[in-house]
Each structure stands twice: as structure tokens, then as C-alpha cells.
XYZ file of C-alpha atoms in Angstrom:
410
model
C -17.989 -14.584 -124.074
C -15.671 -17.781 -123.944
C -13.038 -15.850 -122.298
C -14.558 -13.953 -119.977
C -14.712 -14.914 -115.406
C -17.206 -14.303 -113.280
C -16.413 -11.145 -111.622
C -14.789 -11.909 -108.329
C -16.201 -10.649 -104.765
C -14.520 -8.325 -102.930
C -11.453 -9.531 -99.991
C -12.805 -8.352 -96.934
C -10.040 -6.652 -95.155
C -9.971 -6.797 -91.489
C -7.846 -3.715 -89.659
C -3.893 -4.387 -88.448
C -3.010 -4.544 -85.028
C -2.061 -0.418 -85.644
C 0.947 -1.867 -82.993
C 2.216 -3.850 -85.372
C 2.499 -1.322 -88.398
C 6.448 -0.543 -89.467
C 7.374 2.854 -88.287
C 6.841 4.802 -91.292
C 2.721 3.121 -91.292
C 2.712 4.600 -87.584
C 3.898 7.650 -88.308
C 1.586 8.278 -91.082
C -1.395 7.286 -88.830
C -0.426 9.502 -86.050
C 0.169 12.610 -88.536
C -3.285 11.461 -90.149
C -4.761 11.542 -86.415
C -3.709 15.270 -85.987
C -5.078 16.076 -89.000
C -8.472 14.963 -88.279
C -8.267 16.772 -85.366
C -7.619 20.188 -86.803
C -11.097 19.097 -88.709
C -12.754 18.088 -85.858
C -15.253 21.299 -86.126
C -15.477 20.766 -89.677
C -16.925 17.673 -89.406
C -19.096 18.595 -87.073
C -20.557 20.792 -89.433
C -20.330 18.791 -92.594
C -22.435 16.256 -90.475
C -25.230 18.932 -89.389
C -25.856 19.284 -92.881
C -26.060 15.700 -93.899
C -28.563 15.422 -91.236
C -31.116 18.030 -91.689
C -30.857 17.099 -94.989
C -31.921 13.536 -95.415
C -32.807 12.367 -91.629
C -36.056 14.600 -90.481
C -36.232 12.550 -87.048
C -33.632 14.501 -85.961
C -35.710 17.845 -86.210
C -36.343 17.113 -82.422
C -32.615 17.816 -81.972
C -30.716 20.932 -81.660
C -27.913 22.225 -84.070
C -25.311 22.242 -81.370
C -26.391 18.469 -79.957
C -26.140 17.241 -83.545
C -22.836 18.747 -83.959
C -21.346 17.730 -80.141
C -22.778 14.027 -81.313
C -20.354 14.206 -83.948
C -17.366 15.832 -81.642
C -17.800 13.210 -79.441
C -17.421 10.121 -81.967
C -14.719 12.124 -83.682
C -13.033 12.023 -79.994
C -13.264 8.588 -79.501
C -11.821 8.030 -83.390
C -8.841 10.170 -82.440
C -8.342 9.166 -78.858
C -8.656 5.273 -80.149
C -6.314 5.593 -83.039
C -3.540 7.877 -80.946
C -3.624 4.793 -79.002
C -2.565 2.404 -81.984
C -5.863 0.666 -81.065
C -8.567 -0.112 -83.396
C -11.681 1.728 -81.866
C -14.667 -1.015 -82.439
C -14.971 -1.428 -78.193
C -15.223 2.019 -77.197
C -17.365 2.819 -79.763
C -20.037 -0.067 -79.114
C -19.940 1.461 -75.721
C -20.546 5.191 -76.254
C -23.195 3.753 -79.028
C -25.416 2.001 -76.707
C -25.589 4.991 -74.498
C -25.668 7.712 -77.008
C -29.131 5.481 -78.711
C -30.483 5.319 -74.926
C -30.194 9.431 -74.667
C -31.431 9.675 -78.737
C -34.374 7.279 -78.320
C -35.106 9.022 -75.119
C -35.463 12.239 -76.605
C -38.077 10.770 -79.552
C -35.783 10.006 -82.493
C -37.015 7.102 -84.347
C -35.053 4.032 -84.609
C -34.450 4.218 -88.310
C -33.051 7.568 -88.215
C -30.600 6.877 -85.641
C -29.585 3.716 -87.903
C -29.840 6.166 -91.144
C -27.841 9.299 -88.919
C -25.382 6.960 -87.968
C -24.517 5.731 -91.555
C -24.409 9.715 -92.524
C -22.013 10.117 -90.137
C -19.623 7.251 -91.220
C -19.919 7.804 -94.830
C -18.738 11.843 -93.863
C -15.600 10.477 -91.658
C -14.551 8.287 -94.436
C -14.658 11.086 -96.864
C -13.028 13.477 -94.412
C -10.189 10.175 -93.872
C -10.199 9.866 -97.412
C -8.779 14.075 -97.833
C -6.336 13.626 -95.077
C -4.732 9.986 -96.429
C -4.327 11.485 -99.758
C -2.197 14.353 -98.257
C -0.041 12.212 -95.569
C 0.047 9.271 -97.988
C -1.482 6.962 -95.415
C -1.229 3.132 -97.320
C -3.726 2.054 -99.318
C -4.533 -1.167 -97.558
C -5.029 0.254 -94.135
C -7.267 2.933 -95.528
C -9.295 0.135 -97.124
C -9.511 -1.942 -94.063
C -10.832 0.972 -92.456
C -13.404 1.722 -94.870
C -14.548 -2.311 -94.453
C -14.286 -2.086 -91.091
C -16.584 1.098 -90.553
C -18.843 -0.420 -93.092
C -19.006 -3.664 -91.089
C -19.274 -1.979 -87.571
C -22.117 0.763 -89.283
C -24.294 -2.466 -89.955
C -23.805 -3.970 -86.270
C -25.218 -0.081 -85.021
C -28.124 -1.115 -86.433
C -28.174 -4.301 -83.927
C -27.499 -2.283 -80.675
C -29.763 0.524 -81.573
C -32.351 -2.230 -81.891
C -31.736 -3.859 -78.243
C -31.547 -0.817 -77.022
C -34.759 0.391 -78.167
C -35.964 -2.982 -76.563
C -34.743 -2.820 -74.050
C -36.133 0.659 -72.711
C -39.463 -0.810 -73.901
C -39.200 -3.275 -71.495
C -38.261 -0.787 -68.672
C -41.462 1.676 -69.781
C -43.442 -1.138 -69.883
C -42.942 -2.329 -66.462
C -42.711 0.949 -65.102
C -46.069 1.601 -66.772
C -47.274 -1.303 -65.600
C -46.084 -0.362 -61.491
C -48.225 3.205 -62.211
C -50.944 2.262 -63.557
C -50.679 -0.400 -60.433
C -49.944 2.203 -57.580
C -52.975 3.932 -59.358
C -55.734 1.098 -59.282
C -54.503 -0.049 -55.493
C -55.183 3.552 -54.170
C -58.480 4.631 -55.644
C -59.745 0.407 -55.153
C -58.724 1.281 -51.642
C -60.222 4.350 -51.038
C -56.971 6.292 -50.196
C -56.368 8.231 -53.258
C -56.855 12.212 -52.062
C -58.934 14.033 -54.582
C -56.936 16.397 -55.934
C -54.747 13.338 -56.854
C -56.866 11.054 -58.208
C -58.865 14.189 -60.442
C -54.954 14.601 -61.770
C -53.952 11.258 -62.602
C -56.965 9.894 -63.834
C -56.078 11.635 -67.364
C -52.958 10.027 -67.262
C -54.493 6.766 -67.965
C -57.656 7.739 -70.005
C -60.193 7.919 -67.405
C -62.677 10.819 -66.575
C -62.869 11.678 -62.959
C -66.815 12.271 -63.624
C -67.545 9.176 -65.366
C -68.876 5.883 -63.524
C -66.839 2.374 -63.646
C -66.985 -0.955 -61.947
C -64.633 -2.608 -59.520
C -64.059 -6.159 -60.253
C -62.355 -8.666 -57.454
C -60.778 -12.177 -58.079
C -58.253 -14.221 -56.456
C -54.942 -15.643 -57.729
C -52.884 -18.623 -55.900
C -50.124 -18.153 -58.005
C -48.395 -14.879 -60.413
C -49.330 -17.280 -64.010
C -52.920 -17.476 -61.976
C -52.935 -13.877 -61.485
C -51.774 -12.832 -65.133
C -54.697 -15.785 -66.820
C -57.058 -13.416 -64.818
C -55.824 -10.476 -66.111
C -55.846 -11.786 -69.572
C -59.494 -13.136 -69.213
C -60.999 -9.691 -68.123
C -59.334 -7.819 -71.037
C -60.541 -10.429 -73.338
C -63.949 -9.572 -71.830
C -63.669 -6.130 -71.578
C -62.299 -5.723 -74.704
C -58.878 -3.577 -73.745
C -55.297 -4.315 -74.061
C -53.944 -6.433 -71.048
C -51.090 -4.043 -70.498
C -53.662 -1.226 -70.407
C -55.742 -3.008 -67.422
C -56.099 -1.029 -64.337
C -55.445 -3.977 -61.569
C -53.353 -4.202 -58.577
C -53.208 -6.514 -55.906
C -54.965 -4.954 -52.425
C -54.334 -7.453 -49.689
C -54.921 -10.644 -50.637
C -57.459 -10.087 -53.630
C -57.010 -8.903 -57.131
C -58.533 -5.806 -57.794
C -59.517 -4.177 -61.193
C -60.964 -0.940 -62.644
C -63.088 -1.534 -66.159
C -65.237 0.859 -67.747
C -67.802 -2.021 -67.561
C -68.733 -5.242 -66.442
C -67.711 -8.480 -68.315
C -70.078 -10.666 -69.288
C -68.330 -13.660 -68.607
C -64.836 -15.530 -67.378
C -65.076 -18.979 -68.111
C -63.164 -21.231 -65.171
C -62.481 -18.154 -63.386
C -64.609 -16.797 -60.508
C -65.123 -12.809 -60.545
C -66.575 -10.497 -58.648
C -68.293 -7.232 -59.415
C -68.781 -4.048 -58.039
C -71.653 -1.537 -58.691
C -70.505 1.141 -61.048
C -69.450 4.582 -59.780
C -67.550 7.383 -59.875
C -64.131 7.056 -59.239
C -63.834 9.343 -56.048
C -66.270 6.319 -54.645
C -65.009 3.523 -56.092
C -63.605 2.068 -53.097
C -67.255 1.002 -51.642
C -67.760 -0.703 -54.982
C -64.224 -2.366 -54.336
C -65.935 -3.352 -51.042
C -69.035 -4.682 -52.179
C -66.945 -6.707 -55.052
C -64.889 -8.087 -52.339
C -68.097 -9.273 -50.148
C -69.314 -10.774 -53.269
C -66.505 -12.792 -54.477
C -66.062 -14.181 -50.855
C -69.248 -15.194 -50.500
C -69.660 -16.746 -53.757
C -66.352 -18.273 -53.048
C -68.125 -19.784 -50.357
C -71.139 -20.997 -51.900
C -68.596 -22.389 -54.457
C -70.163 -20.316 -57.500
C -67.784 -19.234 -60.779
C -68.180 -16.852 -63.921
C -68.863 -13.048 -63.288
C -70.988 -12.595 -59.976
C -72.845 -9.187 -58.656
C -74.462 -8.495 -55.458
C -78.222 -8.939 -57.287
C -76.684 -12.641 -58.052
C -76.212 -13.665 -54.475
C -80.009 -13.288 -53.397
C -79.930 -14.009 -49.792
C -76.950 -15.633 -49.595
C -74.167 -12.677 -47.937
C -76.962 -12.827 -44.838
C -75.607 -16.743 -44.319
C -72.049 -15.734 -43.650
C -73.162 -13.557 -40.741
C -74.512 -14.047 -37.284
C -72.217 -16.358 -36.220
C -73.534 -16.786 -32.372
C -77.304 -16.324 -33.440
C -77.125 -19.077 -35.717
C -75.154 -21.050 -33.649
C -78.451 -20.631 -30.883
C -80.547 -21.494 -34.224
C -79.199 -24.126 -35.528
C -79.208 -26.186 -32.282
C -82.964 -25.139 -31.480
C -84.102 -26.692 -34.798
C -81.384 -29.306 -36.389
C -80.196 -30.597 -33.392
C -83.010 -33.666 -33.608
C -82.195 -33.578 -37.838
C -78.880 -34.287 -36.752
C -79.963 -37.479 -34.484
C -81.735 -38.929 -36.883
C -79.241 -41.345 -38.066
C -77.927 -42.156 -41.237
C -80.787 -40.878 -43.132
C -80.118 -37.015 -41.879
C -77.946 -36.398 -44.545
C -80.418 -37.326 -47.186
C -83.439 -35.318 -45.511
C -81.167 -32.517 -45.361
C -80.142 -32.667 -48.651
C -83.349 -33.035 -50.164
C -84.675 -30.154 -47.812
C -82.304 -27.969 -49.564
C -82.821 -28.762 -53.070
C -86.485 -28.454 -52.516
C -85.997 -24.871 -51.472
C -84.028 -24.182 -54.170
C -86.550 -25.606 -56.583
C -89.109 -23.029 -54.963
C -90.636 -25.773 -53.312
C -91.463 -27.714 -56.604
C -91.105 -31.469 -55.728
C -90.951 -33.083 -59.638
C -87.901 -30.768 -60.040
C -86.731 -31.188 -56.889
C -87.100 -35.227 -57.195
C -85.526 -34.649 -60.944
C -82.390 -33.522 -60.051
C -82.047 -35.693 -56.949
C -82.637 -39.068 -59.350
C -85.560 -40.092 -56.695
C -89.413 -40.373 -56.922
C -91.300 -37.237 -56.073
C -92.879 -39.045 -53.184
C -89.937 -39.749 -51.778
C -88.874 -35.879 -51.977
C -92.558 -35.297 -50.016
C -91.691 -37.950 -47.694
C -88.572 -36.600 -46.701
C -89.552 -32.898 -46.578
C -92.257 -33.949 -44.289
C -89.529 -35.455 -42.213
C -87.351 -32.056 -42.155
C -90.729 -30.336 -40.979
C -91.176 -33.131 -38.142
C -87.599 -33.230 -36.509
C -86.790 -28.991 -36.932
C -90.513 -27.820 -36.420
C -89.900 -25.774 -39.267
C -93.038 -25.529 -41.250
C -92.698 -24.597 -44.806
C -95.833 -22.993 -45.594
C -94.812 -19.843 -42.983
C -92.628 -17.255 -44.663
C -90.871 -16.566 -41.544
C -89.862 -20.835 -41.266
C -88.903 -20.629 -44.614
C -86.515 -18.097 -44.758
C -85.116 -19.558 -41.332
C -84.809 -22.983 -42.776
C -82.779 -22.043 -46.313
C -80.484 -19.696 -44.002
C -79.854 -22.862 -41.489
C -79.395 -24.927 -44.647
C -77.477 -22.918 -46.538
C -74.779 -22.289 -43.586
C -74.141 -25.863 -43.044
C -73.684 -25.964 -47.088
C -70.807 -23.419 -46.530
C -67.374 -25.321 -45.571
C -66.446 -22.904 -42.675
C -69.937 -23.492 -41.396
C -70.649 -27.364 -41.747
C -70.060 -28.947 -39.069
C -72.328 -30.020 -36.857
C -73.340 -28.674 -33.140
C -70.895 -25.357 -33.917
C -70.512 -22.803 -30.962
C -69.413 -19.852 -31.769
């Protein structure tokens, strides 16, 4: 119709300064404050019903906490307003701790926001009875209303942070057990009776077999990339991972071996039961150092290594070795490098010069030539099983950067 206005909204009325209300306003609010404390009980109870009612999260709550819940914010109300002060401060605080203790206990997050609007809409009522009898005025009851409405909503805000924020806290303290857990059975100092307890506690049978998987980290984002790739590979959750840090290498308990890491070097462990796991731990640890060494990447085992853990040890034997048979190699001039080179690869090629000349980028000839050469100056003949496995040892040593210099004594 022509004469018809769009309906206006509704003023938003912010509460007084209660100090600044004329005498009569005051006294009205302070006889209105000892009414609702007479009632105190009442609402309370009027509350408890609301509750059972509509909110079932709360079934994990008692009668008498739901009702001293109520007491309590009914306190604060009372104390607040016999004050003169508006209570919006000290209720944010008693909120954030009273959603800590709720969310604590298991009640869901909406029926804390839901519970809390119960209770506001049931102290409004109950403020509604007791300004109608002391004739509190109108506009201050109204403001009220707007401003429990408005402070109702921002409940829902700190409920929500503080359900965050005790996430957070149970994550990381997860995260530290699950830690304290992997550290102590990767190295071997978990008693039995322990680790058969605890092992539950983060899905694992004490009976089953797993593996033990070692890699290294420089830096904490280097440490959690690793983490992230062996979940990935496993296929759990990376804040389920069993890993800790044990000395200076990460260590990690998986139900199973990954098949691969790309750009990231990891070690692994046979699999075994858990009371045992520490060898494994040990074995991983061997592995990823020497494959470290021999400057290898992707998922390693012991069976991938061949011969290679046997080059990292006998320091002083091969140091008597190694001058016995490459001392002359080593004389030879500028073209040492190249016989030893190609020496190498041949072995590595089982002996097979095209291949061996292939990935060198020379003649086959010239990979004869300078095996031939290798033979001459270390009298290490090829064709004996004993010279062979002396000469890819010696070979492989030098290959290794704490072992490549020339003429060591150890």
C-alpha cells in the first residue's frame, strides 16, 4: 500500500553506567538485586529442567553441578549489579574457565553454546517477574535483555577458543607421549611390564612385529618433512606417528616398511616384536650411517647394503692394506685417479667391461687397459675371489669421505 514504511529495525540499546542512574533507578535495581537473590535456588532449578530437557550433552553432568553452574552465574549477576557495574568482564572470565572444566568433562561444544543460551533466556524471564513487581524502568530492562542477547552470542566465540585451545594443549601433550613412548622402546629401556601397558594406549599389540625406521634431520622443518613423508608412506596420520628423537637420529615405529621417501634418505630396521625392537633400532641406525656414507637415498635395509657396513670397519687393518697394495696406484701420477675410478666401476658392473666403459663415456679397451693397470701396480688379481673382495673393500673405503685420503694411519 501507498501509505505504508518499511518496518523499522530495532535501536540497539547499550546498558547505563548503573552509577549514573537517578536515585530512584538505583534503588529499584538494588531492591531488584535482592529479589533475585531470594530466587537464586529457584533458578537453579528452573535451569536443571531446561537442560535435561533440550541439551542431552549435559547427561554427563550431575543434577547438583548443573544447578551450582547456575548459582554461580547467578552470583556473579548479583555481586556485579550490587556493585552498580555492568557484569560483561567478570562474566567473560568465569566463562572461559567454566567451558575449560565443561569441555573437560566431555560436553560438546554446541551444548555448552545451546546450555548457555537456556540459561540466559531463564534469567531474563526470572528479571522479567521481579521488574514487573519493583517497577524497574523499561529502558534499562531492555538494555539488559540486548545486552545478554549480545554477550550470549560472544559465549559462543570463547567457548570456541577455548575448545581450541585445549586441542592444542592435548595435541602436544599427545604428541610428548607418544614421543617419551617411541624414544624408550627404540632405545631398548622400556621395562616390560611398561611397555606390555602402554602399548594399548597407542594401538599397538605387544605380540605383534614392527619395523624401526632411522633418518636424520639438520633442522625442526627438516625433521617434521620426514615425519610427513613416512606417514604419507605408511599410510597413518602424522600426528599418530610413533617418532622421537634418540641422540642425534630420528627414530620411528611403523607397522611396516615404506616403500619409498623421495629426497629423503631412510633407514630400516628388521621387523620385530616390540620388547626387541631396540636391536632393530640398532641395525636401522648402522644402516642409515653407512648408506649415509656411501651417499645412497630412498628407503634402505641391511639386505640393500651388500658388503658395504664391512668397509666402515677395520680401521688399522685397512690402513696396513691399503698401503701394501695402493701405495704404487697412488704413485702413478695423474692417471691414478682414472685407473682407480675405472677399477671401481668395473667391479660394480660385475666385471662387465661394455657396461663398465658405458657409463664411464670411454672405449671398452680403454676400461681393459686400465684394469690391467690396477692389477699391475696393487698385485691384485681379479680372477681370485679372495683379490676381489680385497680390492672392492680397498676401493670402496677410499670412496667413503671419512676414508679418502690417501696414505691414512689409523
Amino acid at each position: 500500500m501507498e501509505n505504508e514504511t518499511p518496518l523499522a529495525w530495532p535501536v540497539h540499546r547499550r546498558m547505563p553506567d548503573l552509577a549514573t542512574l537517578d536515585e530512584s533507578a538505583r534503588a529499584k535495581v538494588m531492591i531488584a538485586t535482592e529479589r533475585l537473590r531470594s530466587l537464586r535456588d529457584a533458578y537453579g532449578d528452573r535451569y536443571l529442567t531446561q537442560v535435561r530437557e533440550h541439551v542431552p550433552g549435559y547427561m554427563v553432568l550431575s543434577d547438583e553441578e548443573i544447578r551450582l553452574s547456575a548459582r554461580r552465574f547467578m552470583d556473579i549477576l548479583l555481586a556485579e549489579l550490587s556493585s552498580l557495574r555492568v557484569p560483561d568482564d567478570a562474566l567473560r572470565e568465569v566463562l572461559s574457565e567454566y567451558a575449560a572444566e565443561r569441555v573437560a568433562r566431555g560436553v560438546p561444544l554446541d551444548a555448552l553454546a545451546i546450555g548457555y543460551q537456556l540459561g540466559s533466556r531463564e534469567m531474563l524471564a526470572l528479571l522479567d517477574e521481579v521488574a514487573a513487581e519493583v517497577d524497574l524502568p523499561l529502558e534499562l530492562l531492555l538494555a539488559v535483555h540486548d545486552s545478554t542477547w549480545e554477550f550470549s552470542n560472544e559465549a559462543s566465540s570463547v567457548f570456541a577458543r577455548v575448545k581450541h585451545e585445549m586441542a592444542l594443549e592435548q595435541a602436544h601433550f599427545d604428541a610428548e607421549r607418544r614421543s617419551a613412548f617411541a624414544a624408550g622402546v627404540l632405545g631398548g629401556v622400556y621395562p616390560a611390564e611398561r611397555l606390555n601397558r602402554d602399548a594399548a594406549v597407542f594401538g599397538l599389540d605387544p605380540q605383534a612385529h614392527y619395523v624401526a625406521l632411522a633418518a636424520r634431520a639438520a633442522t625442526a622443518a627438516d625433521a617434521d618433512a620426514v615425519r610427513r613423508i613416512i606417514a604419507s608412506a605408511v599410510r597413518l596420520p602424522a600426528d599418530r606417528l610413533l617418532i622421537a628423537q634418540v641422540g642425534t637420529i630420528l627414530g620411528c615405529i611403523t607397522p611396516k616398511a615404506p616403500h619409498s621417501t623421495p629426497d629423503h634418505l631412510v633407514a630400516v630396521g628388521p621387523a620385530l616384536p616390540l620388547d626387541r625392537l631396540g636391536d632393530g633400532f640398532d641395525e636401522a641406525v648402522l644402516v642409515l650411517e653407512t648408506a649415509g656414507q656411501f651417499g645412497m637415498s630412498g628407503v634402505v635395509g641391511l639386505p640393500d647394503l651388500g658388503p658395504r657396513p664391512l668397509v666402515l670397519a677395520g680401521a688399522h687393518t685397512a690402513a696396513g692394506l691399503d698401503a701394501r697394495h695402493m701405495t704404487a696406484l697412488d704413485e702413478a701420477g695423474r692417471s691414478n685417479s682414472e685407473i682407480e675410478q675405472t677399477a671401481r666401476v668395473y667391479l660394480e658392473c660385475d666385471q662387465q667391461a661394455p657396461e663398465a666403459a658405458r657409463r664411464l663415456a670411454v672405449h671398452p679397451n680403454t676400461v681393459r687397459y686400465r684394469v690391467n693397470r690396477f692389477q699391475h701396480l696393487t698385485g691384485l688379481d681379479l680372477r681370485r675371489t679372495e683379490d676381489l673382495v680385497t680390492a672392492w673393500w680397498l676401493l670402496n673405503r677410499r670412496r667413503v669421505p671419512s676414508h679418502s685420503h690417501r696414505g691414512e694411519t689409523r
